[in-house]
Coordinates of C-alpha atoms in Angstrom, one line a residue:
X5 CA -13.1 11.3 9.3
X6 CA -14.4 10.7 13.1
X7 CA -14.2 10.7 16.6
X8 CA -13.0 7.7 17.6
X9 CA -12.1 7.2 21.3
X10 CA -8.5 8.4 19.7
X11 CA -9.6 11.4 17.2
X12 CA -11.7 13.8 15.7
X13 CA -12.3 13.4 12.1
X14 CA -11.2 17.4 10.4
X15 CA -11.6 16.1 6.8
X16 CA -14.5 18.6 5.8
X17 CA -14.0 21.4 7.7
X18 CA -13.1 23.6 4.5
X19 CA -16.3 25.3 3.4
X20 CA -16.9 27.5 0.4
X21 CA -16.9 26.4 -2.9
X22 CA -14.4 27.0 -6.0
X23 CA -13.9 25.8 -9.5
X24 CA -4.8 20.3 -14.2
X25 CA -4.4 22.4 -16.4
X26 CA -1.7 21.4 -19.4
X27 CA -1.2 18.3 -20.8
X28 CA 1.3 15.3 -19.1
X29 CA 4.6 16.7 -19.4
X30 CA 8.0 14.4 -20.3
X31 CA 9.6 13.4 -17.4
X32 CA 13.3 12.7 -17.6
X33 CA 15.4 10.6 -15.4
X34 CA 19.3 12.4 -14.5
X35 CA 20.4 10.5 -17.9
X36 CA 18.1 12.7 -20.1
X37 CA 15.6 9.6 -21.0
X38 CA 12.0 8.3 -19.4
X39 CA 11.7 6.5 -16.5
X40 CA 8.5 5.7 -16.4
X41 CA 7.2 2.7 -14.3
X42 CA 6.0 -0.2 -16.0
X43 CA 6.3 -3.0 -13.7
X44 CA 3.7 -3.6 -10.3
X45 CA 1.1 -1.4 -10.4
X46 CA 1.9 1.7 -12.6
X47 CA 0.1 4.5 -14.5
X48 CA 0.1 4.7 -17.9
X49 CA -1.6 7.7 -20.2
X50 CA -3.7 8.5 -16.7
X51 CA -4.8 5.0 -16.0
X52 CA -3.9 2.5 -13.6
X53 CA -2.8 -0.4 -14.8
X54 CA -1.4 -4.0 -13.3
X55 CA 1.7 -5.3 -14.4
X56 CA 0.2 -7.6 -16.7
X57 CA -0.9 -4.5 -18.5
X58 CA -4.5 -4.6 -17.3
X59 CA -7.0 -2.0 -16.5
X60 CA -7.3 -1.3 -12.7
X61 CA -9.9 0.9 -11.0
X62 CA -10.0 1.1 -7.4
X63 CA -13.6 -0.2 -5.7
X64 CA -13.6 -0.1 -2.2
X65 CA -13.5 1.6 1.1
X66 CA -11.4 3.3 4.3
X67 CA -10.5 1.1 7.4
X68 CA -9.3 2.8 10.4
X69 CA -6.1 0.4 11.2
X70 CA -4.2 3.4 13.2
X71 CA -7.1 3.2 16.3
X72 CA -8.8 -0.4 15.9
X73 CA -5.2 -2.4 15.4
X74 CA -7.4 -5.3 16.8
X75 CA -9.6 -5.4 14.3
X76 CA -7.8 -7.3 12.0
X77 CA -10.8 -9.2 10.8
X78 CA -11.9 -6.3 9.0
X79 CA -10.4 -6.6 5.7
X80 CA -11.9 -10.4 5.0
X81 CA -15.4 -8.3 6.0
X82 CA -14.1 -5.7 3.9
X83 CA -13.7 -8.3 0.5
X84 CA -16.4 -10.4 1.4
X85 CA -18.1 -6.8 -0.2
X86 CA -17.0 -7.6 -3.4
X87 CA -14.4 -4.5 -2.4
X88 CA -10.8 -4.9 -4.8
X89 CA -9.3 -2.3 -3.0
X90 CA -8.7 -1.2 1.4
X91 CA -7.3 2.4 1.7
X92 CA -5.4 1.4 5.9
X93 CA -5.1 4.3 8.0
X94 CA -1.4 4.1 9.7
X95 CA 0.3 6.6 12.0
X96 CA 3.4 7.8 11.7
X97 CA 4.0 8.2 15.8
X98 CA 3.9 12.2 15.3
X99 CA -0.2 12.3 16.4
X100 CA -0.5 8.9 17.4
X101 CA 0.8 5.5 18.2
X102 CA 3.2 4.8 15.9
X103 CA 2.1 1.7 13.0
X104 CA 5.3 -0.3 13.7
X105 CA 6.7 -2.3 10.5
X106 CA 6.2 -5.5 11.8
X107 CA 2.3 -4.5 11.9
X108 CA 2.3 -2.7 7.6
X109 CA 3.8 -5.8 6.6
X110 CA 0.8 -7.9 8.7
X111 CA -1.5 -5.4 7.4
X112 CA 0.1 -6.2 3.6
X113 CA -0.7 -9.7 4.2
X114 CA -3.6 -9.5 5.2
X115 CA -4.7 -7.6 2.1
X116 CA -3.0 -10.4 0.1
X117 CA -4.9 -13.0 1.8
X118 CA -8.0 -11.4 1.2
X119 CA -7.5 -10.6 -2.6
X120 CA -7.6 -6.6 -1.9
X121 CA -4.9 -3.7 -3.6
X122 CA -3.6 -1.9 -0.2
X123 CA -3.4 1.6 0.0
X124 CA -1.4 2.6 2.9
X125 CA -1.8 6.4 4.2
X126 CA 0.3 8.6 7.1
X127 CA -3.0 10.2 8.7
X128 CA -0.8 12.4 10.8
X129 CA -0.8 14.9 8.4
X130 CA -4.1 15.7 8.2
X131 CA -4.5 19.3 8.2
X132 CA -1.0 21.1 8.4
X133 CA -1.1 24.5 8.6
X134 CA -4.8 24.9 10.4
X135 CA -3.9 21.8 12.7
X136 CA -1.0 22.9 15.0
X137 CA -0.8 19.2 15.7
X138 CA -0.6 18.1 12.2
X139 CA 2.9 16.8 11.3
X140 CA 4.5 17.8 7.7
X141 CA 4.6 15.7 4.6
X142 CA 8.4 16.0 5.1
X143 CA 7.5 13.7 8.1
X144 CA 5.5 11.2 6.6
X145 CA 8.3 10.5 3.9
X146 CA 10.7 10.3 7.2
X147 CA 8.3 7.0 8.0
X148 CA 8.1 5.6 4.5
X149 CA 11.6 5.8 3.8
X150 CA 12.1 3.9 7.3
X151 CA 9.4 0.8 5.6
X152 CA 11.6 0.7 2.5
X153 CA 12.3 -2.7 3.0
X154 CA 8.8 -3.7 4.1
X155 CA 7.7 -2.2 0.5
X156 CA 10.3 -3.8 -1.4
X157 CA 8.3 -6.9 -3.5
X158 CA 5.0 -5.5 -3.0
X159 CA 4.8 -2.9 -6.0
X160 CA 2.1 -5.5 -7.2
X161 CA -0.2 -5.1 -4.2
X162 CA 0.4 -1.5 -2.6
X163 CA 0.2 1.7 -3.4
X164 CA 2.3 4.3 -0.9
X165 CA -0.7 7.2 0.0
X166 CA 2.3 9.8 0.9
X167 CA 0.0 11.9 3.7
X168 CA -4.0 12.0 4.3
X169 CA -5.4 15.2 3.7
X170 CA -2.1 17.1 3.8
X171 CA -3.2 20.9 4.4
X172 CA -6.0 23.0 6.3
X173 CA -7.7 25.5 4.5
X174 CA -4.0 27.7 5.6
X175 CA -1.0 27.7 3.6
X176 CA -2.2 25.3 1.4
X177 CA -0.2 27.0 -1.1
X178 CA 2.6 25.1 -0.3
X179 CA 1.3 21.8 -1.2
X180 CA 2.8 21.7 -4.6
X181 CA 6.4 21.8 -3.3
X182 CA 5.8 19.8 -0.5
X183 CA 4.3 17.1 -2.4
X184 CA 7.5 17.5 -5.1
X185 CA 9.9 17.0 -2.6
X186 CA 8.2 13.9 -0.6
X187 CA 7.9 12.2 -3.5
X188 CA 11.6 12.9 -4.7
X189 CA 12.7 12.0 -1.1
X190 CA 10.8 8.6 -1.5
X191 CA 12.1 7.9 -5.3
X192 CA 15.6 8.6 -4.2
X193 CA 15.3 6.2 -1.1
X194 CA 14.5 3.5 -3.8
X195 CA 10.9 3.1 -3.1
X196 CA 8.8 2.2 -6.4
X197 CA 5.5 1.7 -5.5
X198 CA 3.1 3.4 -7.1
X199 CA 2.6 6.6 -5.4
X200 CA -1.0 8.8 -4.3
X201 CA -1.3 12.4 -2.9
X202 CA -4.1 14.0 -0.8
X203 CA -5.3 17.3 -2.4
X204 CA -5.4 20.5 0.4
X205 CA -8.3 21.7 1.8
X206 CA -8.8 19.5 4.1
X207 CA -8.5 17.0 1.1
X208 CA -11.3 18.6 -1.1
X209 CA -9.3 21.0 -3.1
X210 CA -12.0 23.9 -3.1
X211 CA -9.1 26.3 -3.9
X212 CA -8.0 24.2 -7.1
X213 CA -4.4 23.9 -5.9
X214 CA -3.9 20.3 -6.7
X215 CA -6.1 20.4 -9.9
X216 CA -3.6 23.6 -11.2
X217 CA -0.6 22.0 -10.3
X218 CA -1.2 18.6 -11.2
X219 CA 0.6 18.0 -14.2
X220 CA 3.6 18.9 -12.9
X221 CA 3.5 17.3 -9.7
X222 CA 2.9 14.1 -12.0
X223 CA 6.1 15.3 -14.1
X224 CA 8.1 15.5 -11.0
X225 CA 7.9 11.9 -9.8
X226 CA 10.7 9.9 -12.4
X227 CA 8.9 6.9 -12.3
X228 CA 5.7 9.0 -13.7
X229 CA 3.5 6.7 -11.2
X230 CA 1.7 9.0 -9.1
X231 CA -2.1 9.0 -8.8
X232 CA -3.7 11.9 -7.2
X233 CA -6.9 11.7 -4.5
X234 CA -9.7 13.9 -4.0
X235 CA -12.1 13.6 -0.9
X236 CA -15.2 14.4 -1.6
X237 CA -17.7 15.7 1.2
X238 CA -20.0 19.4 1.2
X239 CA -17.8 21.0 -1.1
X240 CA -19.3 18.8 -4.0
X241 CA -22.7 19.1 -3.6
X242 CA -24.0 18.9 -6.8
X243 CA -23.1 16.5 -9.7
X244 CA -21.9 19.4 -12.4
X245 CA -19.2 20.1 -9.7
X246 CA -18.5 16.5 -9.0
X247 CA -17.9 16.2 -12.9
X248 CA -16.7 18.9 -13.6
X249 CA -13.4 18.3 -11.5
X250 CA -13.1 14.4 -12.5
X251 CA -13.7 15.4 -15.6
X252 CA -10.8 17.6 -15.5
X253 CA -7.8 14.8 -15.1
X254 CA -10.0 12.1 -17.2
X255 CA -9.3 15.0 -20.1
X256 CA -6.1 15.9 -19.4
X257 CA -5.2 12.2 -18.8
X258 CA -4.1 12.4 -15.4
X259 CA -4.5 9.6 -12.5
X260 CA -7.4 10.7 -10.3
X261 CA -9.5 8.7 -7.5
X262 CA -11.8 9.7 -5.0
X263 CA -10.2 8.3 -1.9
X264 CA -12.9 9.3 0.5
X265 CA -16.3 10.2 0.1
X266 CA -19.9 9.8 2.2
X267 CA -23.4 10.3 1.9
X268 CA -23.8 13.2 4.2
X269 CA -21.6 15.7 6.2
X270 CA -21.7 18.1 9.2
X271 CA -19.7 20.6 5.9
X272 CA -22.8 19.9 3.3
X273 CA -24.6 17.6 1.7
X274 CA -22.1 15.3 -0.7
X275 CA -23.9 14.2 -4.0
X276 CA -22.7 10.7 -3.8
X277 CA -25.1 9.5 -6.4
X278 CA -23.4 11.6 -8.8
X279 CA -19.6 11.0 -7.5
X280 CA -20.6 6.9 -8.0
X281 CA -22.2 7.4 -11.1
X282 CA -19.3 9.3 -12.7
X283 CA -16.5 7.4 -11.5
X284 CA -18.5 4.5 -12.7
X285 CA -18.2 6.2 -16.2
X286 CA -15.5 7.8 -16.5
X287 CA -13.2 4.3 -14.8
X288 CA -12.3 6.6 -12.2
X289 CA -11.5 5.0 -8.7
X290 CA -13.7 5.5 -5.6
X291 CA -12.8 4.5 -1.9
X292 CA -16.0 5.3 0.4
X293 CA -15.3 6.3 3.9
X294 CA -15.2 4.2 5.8
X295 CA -15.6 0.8 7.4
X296 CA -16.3 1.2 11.1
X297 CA -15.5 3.1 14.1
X298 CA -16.5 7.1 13.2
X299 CA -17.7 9.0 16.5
X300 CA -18.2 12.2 17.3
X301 CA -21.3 13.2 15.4
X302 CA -20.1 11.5 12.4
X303 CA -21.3 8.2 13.4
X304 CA -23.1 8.1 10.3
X305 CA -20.3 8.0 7.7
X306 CA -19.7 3.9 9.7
X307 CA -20.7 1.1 7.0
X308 CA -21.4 -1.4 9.3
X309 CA -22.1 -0.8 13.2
X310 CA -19.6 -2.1 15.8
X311 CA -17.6 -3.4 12.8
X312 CA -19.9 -6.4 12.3
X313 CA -20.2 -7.0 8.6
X314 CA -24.0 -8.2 8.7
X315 CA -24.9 -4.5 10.7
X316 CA -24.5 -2.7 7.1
X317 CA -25.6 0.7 7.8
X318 CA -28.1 3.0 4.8
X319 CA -24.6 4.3 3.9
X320 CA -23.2 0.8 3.8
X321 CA -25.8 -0.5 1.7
X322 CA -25.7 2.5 -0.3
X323 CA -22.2 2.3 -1.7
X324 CA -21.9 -1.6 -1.3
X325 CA -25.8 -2.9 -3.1
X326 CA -26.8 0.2 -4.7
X327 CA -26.8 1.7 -7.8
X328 CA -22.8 1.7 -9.3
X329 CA -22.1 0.5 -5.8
X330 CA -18.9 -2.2 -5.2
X331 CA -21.0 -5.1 -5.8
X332 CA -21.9 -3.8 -9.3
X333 CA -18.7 -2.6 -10.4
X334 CA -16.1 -3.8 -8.4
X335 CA -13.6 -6.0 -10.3
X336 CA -10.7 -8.2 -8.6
X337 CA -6.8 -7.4 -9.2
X338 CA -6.0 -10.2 -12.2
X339 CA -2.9 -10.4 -9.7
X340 CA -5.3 -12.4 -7.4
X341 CA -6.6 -14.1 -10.1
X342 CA -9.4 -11.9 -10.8
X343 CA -11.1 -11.6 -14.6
X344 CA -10.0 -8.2 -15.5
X345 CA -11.6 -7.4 -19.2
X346 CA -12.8 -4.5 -21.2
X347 CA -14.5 -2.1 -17.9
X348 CA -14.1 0.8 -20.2
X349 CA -18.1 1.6 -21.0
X350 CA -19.4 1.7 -24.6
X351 CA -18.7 5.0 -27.0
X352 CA -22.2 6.5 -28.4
X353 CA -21.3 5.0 -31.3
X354 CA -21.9 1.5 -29.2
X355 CA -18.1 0.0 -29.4
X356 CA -16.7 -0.2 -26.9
X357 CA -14.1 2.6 -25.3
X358 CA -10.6 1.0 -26.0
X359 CA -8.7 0.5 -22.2
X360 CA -5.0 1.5 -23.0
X361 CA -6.1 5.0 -24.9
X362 CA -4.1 6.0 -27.8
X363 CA -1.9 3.5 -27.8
X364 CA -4.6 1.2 -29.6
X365 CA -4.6 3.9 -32.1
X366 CA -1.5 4.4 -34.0
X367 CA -3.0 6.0 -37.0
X368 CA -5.2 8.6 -35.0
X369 CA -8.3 8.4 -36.3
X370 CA -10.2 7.0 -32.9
X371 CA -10.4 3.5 -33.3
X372 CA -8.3 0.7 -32.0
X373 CA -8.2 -2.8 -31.7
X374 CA -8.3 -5.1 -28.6
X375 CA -10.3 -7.9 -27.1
X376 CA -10.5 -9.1 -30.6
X377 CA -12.7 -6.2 -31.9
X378 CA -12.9 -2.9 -32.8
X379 CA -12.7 -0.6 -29.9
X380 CA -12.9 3.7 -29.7
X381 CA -10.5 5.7 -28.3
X382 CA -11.9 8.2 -25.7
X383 CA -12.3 11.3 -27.1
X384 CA -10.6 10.4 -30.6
X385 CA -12.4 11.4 -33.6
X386 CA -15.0 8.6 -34.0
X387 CA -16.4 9.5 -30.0
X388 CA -19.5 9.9 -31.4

């Protein structure tokens, strides 16, 4: 999202303003029977979950590994935050310098040492379709596939981000298939990460393409363990939009996290009051953008100046101090040790909201039972 001495940031340049439907359909493997993932990091009834079986909701921000590869003590800056979770811009060598396997697999160490859930992203793709130098998501599973074996053994600590932003505001009708076949071609490779996708539109999904299509996009991936991403800049201006569409997958119990967002934009004015307030409620994921290095114009989406931790910029204090910032809600990865617990919120009813949905009710009337107490299913009958 910047100009950088080696980019400029396109992420927002979709304007205009628009609105999955279904419920999560079976998936079946080639023998007819589910293959849903349930070890490493895996969804399960829309959540994210460890492999222990806890809760995990994404707290953290964007770090822009494909132009500052010498900054490599950003992520210790980045979790000294109180940040659980780094979303690392790579290159696939189609736009820029290629992120070599020998540096993801220093990258994925780096986020081990430093307690933090990696999401790795192909930024080359950024735009296809308005971008003539935007490369396909066909490409960017050409570059996992080739880091197979750095991924293999790390389905506890990364999740795969196919392709950043993966269409313009042109042909973005095409993002459904596309995003289909990458994530066959990556299943079929033997990859088993868990798995995100970048809406269209410049990754804010005005036109509702990925909302309409997500269920089966979701239904497509055998191992059921694909999370989707909306970025979140002018086009949700307003808090009934910004709840409105999380709102949409919470219901429908599909993964959803915003994997970028800021606090202003050359495209509008993002509410991000309201988009850290609802994922806060809703346990839905945020990952602000982003740590350092924005140029351009966009200077002002940088966290900290000249990637020095104790320069936090009014954006960085914003989403790290402030009101359902990381230092209030962030909670470390139990597979680093960290506390995990019941994050779900309280019902109106004041019990708790259950974390593993209606599988703590298997009588159906909207209570459970975990933690030791009574708990209520999220929407069940006694959401009240």
């Amino acid at each position: 999202m910047t100009t950088s001495p080696h980019r400029t940031w396109l992420t927002a340049t979709g304007s205009a303003l628009a609105a999955v439907a279904g419920l999560l359909l079976p998936v079946l493997g080639a023998t007819g029977t589910a293959q849903a993932a349930t070890g490493g990091l895996h969804v399960s009834d829309g959540r994210l979950y460890e492999a222990n079986g806890s809760e995990f909701v994404m707290r953290g921000v964007n770090h822009a590994h494909a132009w500052y590869p010498d900054r490599t003590g950003a992520l210790a800056d980045i979790s000294a935050t109180g940040a659980n979770t780094v979303r690392v811009v790579l290159s696939s060598g189609d736009r820029w310098t290629r992120t070599s396997a020998a540096q993801v697999s220093s990258v994925i160490g780096d986020c081990r040492t430093n307690e933090l859930i990696c999401v790795l992203e192909v930024h080359d793709t950024t735009g296809y379709g308005e971008d003539a130098a935007a490369a396909t998501l066909d490409r960017a599973a050409d570059y996992w596939i080739g880091l197979k074996d750095t991924l293999r053994g790390q389905e506890d600590h990364v999740v795969v981000n196919i392709g950043n932003e993966p269409f313009g505001n042109s042909g973005y009708a095409a993002w459904t298939d596309a995003t289909k076949s990458a994530i066959g071609r990556l299943r079929s490779a033997g990859i088993e990460n868990a798995l995100m996708v970048d809406a269209p539109n410049w990754g804010q999904d005005w036109s509702h393409t990925m909302r309409n299509n997500a269920a089966s996009v979701f239904a497509s991936d055998p191992r059921r363990n694909t999370v989707f991403s909306i970025h979140m800049y002018g086009v949700y201006d307003t808090a009934a939009e910004v709840q409105d569409y999380l709102n949409h997958f919470v219901d429908n119990r599909l993964p959803v996290v915003v994997g970028e967002f800021g606090d202003r934009h050359s495209d509008g004015n993002p509410d991000e009051n309201a988009i850290m307030a609802t994922a806060r409620s809703l346990r839905v994921g945020y990952l602000g953008w982003s740590w350092s290095g924005n140029g351009g114009g966009v200077e002002y989406l940088d966290m900290v100046t000249g990637f020095d931790p104790d320069a936090l910029t009014s954006w960085g204090d914003r989403i790290v101090n402030g009101p359902d910032g990381i230092a209030a809600t962030s909670t470390r990865a139990t597979v680093y040790g960290g506390g995990g617990g019941n994050t779900g919120g309280t019902a109106p009813n004041g019990y708790p909201y259950c974390l593993n949905g209606g599988a703590s009710d298997p009588d159906h009337d909207g209570w459970g039972w975990e933690s030791n107490r009574s708990c209520v299913v999220r929407g069940g009958p006694a959401d009240r």
